[in-house]
Coordinates of C-alpha atoms in Angstrom, one line a residue:
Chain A
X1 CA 100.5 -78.7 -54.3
X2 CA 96.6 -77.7 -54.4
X3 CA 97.3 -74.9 -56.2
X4 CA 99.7 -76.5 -58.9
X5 CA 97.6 -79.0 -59.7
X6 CA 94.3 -76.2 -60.1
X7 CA 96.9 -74.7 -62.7
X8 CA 97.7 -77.8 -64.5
X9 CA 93.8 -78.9 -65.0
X10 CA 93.3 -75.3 -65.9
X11 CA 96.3 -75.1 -68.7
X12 CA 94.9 -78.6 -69.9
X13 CA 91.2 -77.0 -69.7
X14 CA 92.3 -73.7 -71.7
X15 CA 94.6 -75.7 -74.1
X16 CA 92.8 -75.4 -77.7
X17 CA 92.6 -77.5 -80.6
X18 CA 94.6 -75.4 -83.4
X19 CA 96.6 -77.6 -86.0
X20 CA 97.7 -76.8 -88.6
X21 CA 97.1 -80.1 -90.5
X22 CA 94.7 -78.0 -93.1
X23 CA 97.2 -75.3 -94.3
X24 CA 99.0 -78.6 -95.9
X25 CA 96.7 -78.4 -98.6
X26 CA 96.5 -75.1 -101.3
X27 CA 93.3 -75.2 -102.9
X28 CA 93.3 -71.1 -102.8
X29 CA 92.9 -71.0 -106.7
X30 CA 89.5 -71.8 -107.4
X31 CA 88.4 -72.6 -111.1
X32 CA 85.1 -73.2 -113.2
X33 CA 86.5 -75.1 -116.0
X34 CA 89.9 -77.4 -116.5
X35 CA 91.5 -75.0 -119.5
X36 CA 94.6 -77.6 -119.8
X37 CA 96.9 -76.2 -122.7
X38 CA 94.7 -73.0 -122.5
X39 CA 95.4 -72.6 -118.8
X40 CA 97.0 -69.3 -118.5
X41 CA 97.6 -68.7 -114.4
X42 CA 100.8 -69.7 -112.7
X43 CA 103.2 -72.3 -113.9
X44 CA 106.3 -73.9 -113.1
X45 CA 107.1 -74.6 -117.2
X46 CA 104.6 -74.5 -119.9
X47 CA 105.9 -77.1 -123.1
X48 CA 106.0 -76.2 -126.3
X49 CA 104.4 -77.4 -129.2
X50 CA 106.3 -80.8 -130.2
X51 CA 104.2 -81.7 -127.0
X52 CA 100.5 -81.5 -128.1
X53 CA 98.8 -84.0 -127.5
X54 CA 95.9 -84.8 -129.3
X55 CA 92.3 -84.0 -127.8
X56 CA 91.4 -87.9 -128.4
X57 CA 94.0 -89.0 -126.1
X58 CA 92.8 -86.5 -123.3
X59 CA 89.7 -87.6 -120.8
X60 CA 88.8 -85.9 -118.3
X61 CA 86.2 -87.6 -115.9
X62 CA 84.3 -88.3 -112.6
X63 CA 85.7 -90.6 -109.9
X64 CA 84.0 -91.6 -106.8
X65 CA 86.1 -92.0 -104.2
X66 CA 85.4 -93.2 -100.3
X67 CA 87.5 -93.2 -96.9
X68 CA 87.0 -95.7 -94.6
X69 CA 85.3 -93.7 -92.3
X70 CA 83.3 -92.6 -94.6
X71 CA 79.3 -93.8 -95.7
X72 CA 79.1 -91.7 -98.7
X73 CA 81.0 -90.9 -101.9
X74 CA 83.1 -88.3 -103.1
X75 CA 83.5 -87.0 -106.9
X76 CA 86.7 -86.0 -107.8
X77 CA 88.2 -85.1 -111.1
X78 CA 90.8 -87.6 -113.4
X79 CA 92.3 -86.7 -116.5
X80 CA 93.9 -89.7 -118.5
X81 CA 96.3 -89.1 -121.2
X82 CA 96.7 -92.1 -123.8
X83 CA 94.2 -94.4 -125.1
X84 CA 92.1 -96.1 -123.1
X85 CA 91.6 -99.4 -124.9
X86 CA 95.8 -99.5 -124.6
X87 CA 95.7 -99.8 -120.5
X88 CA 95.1 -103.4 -120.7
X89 CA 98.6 -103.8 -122.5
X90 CA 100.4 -100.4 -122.1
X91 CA 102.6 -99.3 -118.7
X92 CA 100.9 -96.7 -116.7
X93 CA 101.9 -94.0 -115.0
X94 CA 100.2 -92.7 -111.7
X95 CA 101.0 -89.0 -111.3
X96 CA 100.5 -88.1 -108.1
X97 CA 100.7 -83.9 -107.9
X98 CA 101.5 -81.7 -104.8
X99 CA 100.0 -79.5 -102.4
X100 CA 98.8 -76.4 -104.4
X101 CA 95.3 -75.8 -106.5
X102 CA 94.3 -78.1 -109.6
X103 CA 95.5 -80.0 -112.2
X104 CA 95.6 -77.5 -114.6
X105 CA 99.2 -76.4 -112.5
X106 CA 100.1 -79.4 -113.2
X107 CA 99.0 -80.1 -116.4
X108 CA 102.5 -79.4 -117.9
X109 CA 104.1 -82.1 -115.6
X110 CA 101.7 -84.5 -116.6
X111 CA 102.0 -83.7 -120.6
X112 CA 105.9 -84.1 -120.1
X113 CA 105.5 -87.5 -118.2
X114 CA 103.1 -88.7 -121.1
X115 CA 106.2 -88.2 -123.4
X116 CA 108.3 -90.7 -121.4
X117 CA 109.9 -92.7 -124.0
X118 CA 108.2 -91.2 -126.6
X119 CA 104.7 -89.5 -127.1
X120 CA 102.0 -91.3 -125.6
X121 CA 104.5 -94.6 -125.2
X122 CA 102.8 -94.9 -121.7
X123 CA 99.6 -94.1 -120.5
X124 CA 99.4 -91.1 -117.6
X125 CA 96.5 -90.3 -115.2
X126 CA 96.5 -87.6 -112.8
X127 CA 93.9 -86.7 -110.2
X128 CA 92.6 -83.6 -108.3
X129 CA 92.6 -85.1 -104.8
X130 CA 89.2 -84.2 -103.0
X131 CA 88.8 -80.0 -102.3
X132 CA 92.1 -79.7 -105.0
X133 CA 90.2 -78.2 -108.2
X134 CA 87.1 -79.0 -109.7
X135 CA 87.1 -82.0 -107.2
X136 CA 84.2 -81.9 -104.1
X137 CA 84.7 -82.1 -100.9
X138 CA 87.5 -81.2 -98.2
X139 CA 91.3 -82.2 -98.1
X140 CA 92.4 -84.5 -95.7
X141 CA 95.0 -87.2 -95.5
X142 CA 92.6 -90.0 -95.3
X143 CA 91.4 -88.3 -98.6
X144 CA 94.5 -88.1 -100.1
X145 CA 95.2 -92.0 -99.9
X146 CA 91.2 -92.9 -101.0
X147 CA 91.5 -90.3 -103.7
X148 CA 94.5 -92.2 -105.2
X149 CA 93.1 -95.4 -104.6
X150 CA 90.0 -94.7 -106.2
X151 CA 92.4 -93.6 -109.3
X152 CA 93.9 -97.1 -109.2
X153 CA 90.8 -99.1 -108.7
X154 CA 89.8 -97.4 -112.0
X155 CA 93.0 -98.1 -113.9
X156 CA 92.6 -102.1 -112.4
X157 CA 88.6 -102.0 -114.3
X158 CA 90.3 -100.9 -117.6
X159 CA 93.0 -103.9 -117.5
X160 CA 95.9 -102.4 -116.0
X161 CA 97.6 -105.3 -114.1
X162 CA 100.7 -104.2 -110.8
X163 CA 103.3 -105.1 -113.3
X164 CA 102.4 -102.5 -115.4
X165 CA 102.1 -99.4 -112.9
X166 CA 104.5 -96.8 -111.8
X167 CA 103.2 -94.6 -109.2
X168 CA 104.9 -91.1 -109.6
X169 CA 104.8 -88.2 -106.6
X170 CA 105.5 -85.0 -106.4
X171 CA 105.8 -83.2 -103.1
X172 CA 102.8 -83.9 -101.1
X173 CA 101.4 -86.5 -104.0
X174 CA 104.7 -88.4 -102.4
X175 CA 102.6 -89.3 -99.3
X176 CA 99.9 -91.4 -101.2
X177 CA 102.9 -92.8 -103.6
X178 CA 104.6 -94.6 -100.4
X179 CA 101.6 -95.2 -98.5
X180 CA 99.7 -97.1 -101.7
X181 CA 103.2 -99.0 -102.5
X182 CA 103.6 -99.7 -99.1
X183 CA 100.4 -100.7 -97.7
X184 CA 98.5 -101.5 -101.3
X185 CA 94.6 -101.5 -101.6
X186 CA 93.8 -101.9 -105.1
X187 CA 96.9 -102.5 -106.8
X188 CA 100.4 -103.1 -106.1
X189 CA 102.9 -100.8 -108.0
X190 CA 105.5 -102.6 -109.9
X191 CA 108.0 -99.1 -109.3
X192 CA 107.5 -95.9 -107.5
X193 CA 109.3 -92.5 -108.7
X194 CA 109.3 -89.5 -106.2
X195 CA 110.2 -86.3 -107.2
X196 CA 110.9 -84.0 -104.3
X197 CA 109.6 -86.2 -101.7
X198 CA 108.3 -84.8 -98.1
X199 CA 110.4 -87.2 -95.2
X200 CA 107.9 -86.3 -92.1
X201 CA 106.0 -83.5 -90.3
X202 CA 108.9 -84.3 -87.7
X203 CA 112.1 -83.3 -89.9
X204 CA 109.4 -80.0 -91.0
X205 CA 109.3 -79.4 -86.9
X206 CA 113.3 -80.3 -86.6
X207 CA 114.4 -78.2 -89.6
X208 CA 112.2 -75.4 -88.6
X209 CA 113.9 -75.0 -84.8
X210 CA 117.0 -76.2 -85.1
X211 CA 116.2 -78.8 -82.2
X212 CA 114.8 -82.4 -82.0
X213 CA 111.1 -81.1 -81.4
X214 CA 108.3 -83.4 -82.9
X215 CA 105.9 -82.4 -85.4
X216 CA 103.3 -83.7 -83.1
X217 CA 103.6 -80.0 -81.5
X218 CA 101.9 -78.5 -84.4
X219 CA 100.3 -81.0 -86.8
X220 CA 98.4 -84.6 -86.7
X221 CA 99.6 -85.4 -89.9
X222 CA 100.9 -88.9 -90.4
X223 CA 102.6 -88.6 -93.5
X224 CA 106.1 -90.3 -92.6
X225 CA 107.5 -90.9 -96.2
X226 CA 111.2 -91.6 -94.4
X227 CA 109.8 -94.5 -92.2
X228 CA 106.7 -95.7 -94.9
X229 CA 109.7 -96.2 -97.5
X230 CA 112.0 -98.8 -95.0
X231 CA 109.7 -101.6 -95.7
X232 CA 109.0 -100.9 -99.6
X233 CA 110.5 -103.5 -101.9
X234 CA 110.2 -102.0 -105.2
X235 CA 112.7 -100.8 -107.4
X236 CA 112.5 -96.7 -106.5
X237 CA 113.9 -93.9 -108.8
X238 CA 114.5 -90.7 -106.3
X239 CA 114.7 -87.3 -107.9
X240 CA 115.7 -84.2 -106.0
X241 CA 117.1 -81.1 -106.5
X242 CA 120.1 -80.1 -105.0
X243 CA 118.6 -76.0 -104.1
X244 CA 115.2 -77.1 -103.0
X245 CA 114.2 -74.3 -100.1
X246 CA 110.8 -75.5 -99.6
X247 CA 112.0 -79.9 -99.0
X248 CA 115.5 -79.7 -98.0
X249 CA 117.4 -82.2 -100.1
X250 CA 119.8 -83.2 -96.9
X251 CA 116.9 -83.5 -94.3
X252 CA 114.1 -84.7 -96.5
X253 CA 114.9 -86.1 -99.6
X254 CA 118.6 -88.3 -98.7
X255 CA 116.7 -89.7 -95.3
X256 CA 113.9 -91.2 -97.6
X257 CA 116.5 -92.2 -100.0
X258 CA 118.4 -93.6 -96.9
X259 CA 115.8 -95.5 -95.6
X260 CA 114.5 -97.7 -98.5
X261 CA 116.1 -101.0 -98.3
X262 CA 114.4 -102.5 -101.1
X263 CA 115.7 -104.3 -104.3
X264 CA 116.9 -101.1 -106.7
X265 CA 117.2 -97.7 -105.7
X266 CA 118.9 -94.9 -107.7
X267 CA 119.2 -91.2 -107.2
X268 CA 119.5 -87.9 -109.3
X269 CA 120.3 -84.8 -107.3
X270 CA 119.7 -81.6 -109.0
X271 CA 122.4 -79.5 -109.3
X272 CA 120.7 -76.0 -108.8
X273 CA 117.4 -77.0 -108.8
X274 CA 114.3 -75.4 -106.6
X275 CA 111.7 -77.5 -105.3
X276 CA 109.7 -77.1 -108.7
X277 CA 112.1 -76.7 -110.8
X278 CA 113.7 -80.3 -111.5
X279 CA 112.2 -81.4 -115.3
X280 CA 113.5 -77.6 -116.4
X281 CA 117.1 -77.8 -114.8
X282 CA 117.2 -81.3 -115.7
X283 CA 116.0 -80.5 -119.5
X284 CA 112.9 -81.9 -120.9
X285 CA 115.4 -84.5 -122.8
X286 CA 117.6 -86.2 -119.9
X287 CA 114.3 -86.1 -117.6
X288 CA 112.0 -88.1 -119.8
X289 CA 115.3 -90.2 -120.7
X290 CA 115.9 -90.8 -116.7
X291 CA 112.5 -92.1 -116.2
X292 CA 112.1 -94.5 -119.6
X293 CA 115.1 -95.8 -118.7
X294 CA 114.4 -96.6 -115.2
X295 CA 111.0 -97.7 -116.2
X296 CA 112.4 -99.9 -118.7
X297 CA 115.1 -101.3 -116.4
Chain B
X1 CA 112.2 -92.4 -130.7
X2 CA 110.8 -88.4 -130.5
X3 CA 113.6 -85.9 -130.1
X4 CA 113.2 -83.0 -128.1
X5 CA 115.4 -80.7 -129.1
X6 CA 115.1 -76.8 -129.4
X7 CA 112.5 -76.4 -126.8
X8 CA 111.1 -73.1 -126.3
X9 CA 110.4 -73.0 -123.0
X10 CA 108.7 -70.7 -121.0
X11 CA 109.6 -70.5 -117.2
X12 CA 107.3 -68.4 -114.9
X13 CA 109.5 -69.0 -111.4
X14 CA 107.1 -69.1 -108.7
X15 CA 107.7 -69.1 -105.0
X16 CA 104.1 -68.8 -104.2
X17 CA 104.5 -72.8 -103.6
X18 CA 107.2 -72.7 -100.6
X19 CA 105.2 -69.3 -99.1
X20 CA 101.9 -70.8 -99.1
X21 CA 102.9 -73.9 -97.5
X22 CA 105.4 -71.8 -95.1
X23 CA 102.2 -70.6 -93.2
X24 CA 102.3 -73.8 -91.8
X25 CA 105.5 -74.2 -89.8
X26 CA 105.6 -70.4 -88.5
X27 CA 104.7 -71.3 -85.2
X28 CA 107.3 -74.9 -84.6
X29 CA 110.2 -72.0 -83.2
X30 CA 109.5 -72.3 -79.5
X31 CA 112.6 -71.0 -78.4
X32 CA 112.5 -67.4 -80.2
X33 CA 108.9 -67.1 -78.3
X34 CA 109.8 -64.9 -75.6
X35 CA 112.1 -62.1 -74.3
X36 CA 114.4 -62.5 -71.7
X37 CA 112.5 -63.1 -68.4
X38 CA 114.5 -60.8 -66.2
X39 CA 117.5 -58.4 -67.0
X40 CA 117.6 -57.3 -63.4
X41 CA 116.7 -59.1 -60.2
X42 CA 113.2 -58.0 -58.6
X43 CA 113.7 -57.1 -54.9
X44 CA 113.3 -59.4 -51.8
X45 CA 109.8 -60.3 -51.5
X46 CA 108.7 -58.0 -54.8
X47 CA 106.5 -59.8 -57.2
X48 CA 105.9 -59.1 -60.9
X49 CA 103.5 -60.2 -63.8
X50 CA 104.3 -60.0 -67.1
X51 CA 103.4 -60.1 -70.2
X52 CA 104.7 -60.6 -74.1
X53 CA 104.5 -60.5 -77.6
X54 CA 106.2 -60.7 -80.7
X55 CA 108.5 -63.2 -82.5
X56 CA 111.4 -63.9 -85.4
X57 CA 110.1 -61.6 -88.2
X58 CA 109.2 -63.7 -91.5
X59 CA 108.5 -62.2 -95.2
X60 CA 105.1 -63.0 -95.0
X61 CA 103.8 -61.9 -98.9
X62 CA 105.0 -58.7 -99.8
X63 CA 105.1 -57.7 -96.3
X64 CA 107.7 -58.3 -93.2
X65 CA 106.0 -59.4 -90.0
X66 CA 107.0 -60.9 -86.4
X67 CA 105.5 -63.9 -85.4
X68 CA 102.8 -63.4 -83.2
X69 CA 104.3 -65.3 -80.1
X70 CA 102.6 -64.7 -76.8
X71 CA 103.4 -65.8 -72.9
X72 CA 102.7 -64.6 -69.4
X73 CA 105.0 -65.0 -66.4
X74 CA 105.4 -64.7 -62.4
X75 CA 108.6 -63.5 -60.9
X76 CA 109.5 -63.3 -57.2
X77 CA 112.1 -61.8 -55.7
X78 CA 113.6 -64.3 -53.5
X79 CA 116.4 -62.2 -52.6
X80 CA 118.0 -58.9 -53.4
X81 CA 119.9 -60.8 -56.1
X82 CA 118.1 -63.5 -57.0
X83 CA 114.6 -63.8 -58.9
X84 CA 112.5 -67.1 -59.9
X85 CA 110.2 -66.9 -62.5
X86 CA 107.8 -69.2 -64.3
X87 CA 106.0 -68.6 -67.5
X88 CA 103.2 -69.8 -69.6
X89 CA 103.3 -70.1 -73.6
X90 CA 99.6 -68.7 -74.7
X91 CA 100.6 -69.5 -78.5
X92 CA 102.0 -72.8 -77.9
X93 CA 98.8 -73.5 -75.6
X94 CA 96.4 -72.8 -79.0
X95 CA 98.0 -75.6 -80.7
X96 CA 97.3 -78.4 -77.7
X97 CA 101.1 -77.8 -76.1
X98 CA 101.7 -76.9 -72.4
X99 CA 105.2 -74.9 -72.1
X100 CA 106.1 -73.6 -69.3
X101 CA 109.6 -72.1 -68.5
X102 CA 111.2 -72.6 -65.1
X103 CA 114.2 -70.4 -63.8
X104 CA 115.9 -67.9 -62.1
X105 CA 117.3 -64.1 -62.5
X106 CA 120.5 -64.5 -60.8
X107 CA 122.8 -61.0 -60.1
X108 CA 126.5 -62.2 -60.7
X109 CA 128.0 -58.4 -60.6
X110 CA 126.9 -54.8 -60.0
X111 CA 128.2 -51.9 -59.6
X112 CA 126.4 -48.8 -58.4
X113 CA 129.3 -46.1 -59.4
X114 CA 129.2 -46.9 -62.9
X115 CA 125.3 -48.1 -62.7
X116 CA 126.0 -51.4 -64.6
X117 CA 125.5 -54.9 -63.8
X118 CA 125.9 -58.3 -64.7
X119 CA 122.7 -61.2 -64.6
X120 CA 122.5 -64.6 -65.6
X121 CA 119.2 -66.6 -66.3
X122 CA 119.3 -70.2 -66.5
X123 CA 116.0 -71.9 -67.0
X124 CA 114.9 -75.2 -68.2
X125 CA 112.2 -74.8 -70.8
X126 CA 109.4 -78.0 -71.0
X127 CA 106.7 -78.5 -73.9
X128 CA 104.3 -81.6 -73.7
X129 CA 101.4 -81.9 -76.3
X130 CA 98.2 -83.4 -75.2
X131 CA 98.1 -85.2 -78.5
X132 CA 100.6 -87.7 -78.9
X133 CA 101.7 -86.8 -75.4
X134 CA 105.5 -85.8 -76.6
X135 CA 107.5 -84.2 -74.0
X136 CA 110.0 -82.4 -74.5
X137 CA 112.6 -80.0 -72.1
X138 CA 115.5 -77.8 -73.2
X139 CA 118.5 -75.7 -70.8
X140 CA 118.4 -72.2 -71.6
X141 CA 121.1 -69.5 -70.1
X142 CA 121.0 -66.3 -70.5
X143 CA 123.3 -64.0 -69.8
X144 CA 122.9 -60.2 -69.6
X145 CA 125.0 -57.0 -69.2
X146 CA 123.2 -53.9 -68.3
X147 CA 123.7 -50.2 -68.0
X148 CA 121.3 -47.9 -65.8
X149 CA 120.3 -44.6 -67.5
X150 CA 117.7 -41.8 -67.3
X151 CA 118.5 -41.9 -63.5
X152 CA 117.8 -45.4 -63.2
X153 CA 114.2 -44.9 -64.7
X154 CA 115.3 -47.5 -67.6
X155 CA 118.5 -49.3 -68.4
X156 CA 119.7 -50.5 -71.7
X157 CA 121.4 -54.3 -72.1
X158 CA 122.8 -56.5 -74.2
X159 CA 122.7 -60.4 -73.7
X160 CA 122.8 -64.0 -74.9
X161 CA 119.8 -66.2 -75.3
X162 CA 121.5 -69.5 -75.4
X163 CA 119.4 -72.7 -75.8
X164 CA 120.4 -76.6 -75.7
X165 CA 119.7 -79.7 -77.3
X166 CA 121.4 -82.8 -75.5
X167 CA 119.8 -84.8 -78.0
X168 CA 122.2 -86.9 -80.2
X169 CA 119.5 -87.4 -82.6
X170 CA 116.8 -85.8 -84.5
X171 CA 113.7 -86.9 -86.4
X172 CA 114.6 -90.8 -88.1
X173 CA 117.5 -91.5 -86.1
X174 CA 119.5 -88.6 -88.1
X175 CA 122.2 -87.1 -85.8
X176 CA 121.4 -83.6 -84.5
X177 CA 124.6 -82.0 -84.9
X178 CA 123.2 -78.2 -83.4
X179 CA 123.7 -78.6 -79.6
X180 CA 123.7 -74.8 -78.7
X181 CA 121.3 -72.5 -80.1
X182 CA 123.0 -68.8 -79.6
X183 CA 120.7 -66.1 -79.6
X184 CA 122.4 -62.6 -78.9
X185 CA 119.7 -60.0 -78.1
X186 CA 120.1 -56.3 -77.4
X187 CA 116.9 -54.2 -75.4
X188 CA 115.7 -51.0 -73.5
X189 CA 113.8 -51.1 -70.3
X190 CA 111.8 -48.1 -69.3
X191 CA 110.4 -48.7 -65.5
X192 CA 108.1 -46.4 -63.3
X193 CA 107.4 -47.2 -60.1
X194 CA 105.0 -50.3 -61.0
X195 CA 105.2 -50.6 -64.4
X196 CA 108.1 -52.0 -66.7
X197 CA 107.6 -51.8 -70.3
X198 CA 110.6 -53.4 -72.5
X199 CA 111.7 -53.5 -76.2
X200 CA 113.8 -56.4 -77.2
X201 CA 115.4 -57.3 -80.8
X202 CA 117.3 -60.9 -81.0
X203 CA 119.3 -62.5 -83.6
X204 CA 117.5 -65.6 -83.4
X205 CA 119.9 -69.4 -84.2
X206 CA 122.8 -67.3 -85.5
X207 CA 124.8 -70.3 -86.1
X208 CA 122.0 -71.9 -88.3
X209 CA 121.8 -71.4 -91.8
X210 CA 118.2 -70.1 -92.8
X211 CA 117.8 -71.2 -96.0
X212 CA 117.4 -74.1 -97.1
X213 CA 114.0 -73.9 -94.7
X214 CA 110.3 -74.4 -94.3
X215 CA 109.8 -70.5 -92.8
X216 CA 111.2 -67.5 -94.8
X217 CA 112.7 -65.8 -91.9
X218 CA 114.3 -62.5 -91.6
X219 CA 118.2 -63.1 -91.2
X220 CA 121.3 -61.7 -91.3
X221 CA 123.5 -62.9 -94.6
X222 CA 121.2 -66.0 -94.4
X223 CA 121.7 -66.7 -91.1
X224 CA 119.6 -67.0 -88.0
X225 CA 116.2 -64.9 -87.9
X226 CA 115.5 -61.2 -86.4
X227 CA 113.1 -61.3 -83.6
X228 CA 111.0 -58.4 -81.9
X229 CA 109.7 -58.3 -78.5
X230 CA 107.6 -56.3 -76.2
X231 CA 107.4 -56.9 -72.4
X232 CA 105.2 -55.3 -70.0
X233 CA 105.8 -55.7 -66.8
X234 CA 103.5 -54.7 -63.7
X235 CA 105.4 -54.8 -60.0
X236 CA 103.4 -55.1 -56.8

């Protein structure tokens, strides 16, 4: 017995600290500049020209933004696309992005969103979380949600009111999306969108051996979209496509969808569609026309 | 109301996205971390330490790589046909996890005129992480048919990894409809008088679709994962 329990204090003594909670977040491509429309690097889409959008209607600027653990401030990056003097009467959408490098990867997504029934009809900010692009400081999921917070606290100082936000996520930006809407800070979403949403580091663990092993074993990530999402009452627009080999649809996407129990949900599964592929197997068309009309509702 | 219509639209399909972020779940297959413990019962009495390495091969950029999984074990022979054994997971110990494996080499059949046998292995495999203190324990049973050749200096075998999950459940309350993870394997063992060395390759979760998945594994029509091994062995 002596000797067992020597080699149990020694496995807990040798037992290290790796997790891989960091590898979440892709902030390998590192930039000097947002290019926007001149951004030539990686994309998912690129839009063509019927979907300028004026330089006055872009602005790009500094947020500061604060975890509660915190004591200092963090500057991260916001671009909003619209006017500004409309967010005290226009509907706003919150784009939250995923996990990989800057806003300029995502700058097409957020031009298409600003189209949503019609060109500039709603007002669109995205962030780079901290660490994410020209942003300072380190990811973390603490971040993530003081990031987005610090988005909304902004649109809440230009006029927006919670009747007049949509939070939007993609991917990881899902996280934020049904943490904000589920435990607000600064506003209170009236809708939520997610495009591609993550369920849990659990069903990444259980999809990944085949057996009911908890994501505990590898990561102290919190996000849990699929049990976050039970107690959300607003209406919720799911989008997923039906090919997506990074966020299975069946294991991530229908349990979140399974698990709201709030007053409107609809779906649109993908036929075909890869994890970043929805607005172009959708067409540019029937996506803008899914989300105006579920905005509208 | 804008029309969108004859969009020129320029599509740059990028997979960089799911590889990136496939980094992170490499390490959550436990149960493709080792080779089989023991093909062939140790003596009465005879002890053995062992050691690992290697893992389900992944497309890992351009290139095609194992996983890195390492473990160490103790066997004792605690008869002529029966072994126990006990292992430690290195790789799973990085990450804050103690796995152990617990079992025994059992010799169902042999035949010395034909210098092939017939082993089973059933072990019961536990994982607890110091963080959220989750524990977890699966059955394994392996089953293992070997020839003798090179005058008994090394033996070739083919086998079944098989692994359970008695859970009815998974992650959210979703029902786990995989109870039996089936893992054939084939090997070579090359022993001198104190040393062992063993090469192993194992069609890891044959019965599991590999795609859609977190982990761009190596399968077999998009099935199940290939999986390398090396085993050294040292007798005293």
């Amino acid at each position: 017995m002596k000797i067992i329990g020597i080699f149990i204090i020694a496995l807990v003594l040798l037992s290290s600290c790796l997790r891989l909670d960091d590898n979440l977040y892709n902030v390998t491509d590192k930039i000097k500049e947002y290019k926007l429309d001149n951004y030539t690097g990686e994309n998912d889409f690129v839009l063509d020209n019927s979907y300028f959008i004026h330089d006055s209607l872009i602005h790009l600027f500094d947020l500061s933004s604060r975890t509660p653990s915190e004591s200092s401030s963090t500057t991260i990056k916001a671009i909003y696309i619209g006017s500004l003097s409309k967010i005290k009467t226009d509907t706003v959408i919150m784009y939250c992005h995923g996990n990989k490098w800057h806003m300029d990867f995502y700058w097409q997504r957020a031009k298409l969103l600003a189209h949503t029934a019609g060109k500039n009809h709603y007002g669109v900010l995205m962030i780079d979380y901290r660490g994410y692009g020209l942003s300072d400081g380190k990811a973390t999921e603490e971040g993530l949600y003081a990031d987005v917070d610090a988005a909304l606290q902004w649109l809440k100082l230009n006029g927006l009111s919670d009747q007049r936000l949509v939070m939007y996520g993609f991917s990881m930006g899902t996280a934020p999306v049904c943490e904000l809407t589920n435990k607000p800070i600064s506003m209170t979403p009236a809708k939520f969108i997610l495009e591609a949403p993550f369920a849990s580091a659990d069903v990444m663990a259980n999809d990944g051996s085949g057996l009911n092993m908890p994501g505990s074993f590898f990561t102290n990530l919190k996000i849990d979209n699929a049990e976050e999402v039970k107690t959300i009452s607003q209406p919720f627009c799911w989008i997923h496509g039906t090919n997506d080999n990074f966020l299975n649809i069946k294991t991530h996407g229908e349990v979140v969808y399974k698990n709201y129990n709030g007053s409107y949900k609809e779906a649109h599964r993908v036929d075909g569609a890869d994890h970043g592929e929805i607005p172009l197997k959708m067409g540019f068309d029937n996506y803008l026309n899914t989300l105006s009309t579920f905005i509208r509702k | 109301m804008m029309h969108f219509r004859n969009l020129k639209i320029e599509q740059i399909k990028t997979t960089w996205f799911k590889k990136s972020i496939s980094i992170l779940f490499v390490c959550i297959v436990f149960q493709n971390c080792a080779p089989t413990r023991f093909v062939k019962p140790l003596a009465k009495k005879e002890n053995a330490i062992a050691a690992n390495l290697g893992g389900p091969l992944i497309h890992f950029g351009k290139a095609v790589t194992p996983i890195p999984f390492t473990s160490i074990m103790y066997g004792r022979g605690l008869t002529n046909s029966t072994t126990a054994f006990g292992s430690v997971h290195l790789t799973a110990l990085l990450f804050g996890n103690i796995q152990t494996d617990l079992g025994v080499c059992q010799q169902l059949y042999k035949n010395d005129s034909l210098k092939f046998g017939i082993t089973i292995n059933p072990a019961i495999n536990m994982v607890y992480d110091k963080w959220n203190k989750n524990f977890r324990a699966w059955p394994q049973l392996d089953a293992n048919v070997y020839k003798d050749i090179l005058k008994q200096k090394a033996f070739v075998y083919v086998g079944l990894t098989n692994w359970f999950e008695f859970s009815s459940t998974r992650a959210h309350g979703e029902p786990q409809t995989n109870h039996a993870l089936i893992n054939p394997h084939v090997g070579m063992s090359y022993n001198t008088k104190k040393w062992g060395y063993t090469f192993e390759c194992k069609f890891l979760q044959m019965n599991k679709k590999n795609v859609p998945n977190v982990v761009d594994y190596v399968g077999i029509n998009q099935h199940g994962a290939v999986g390398v091994y090396l085993n050294f062995v040292r007798r005293f």
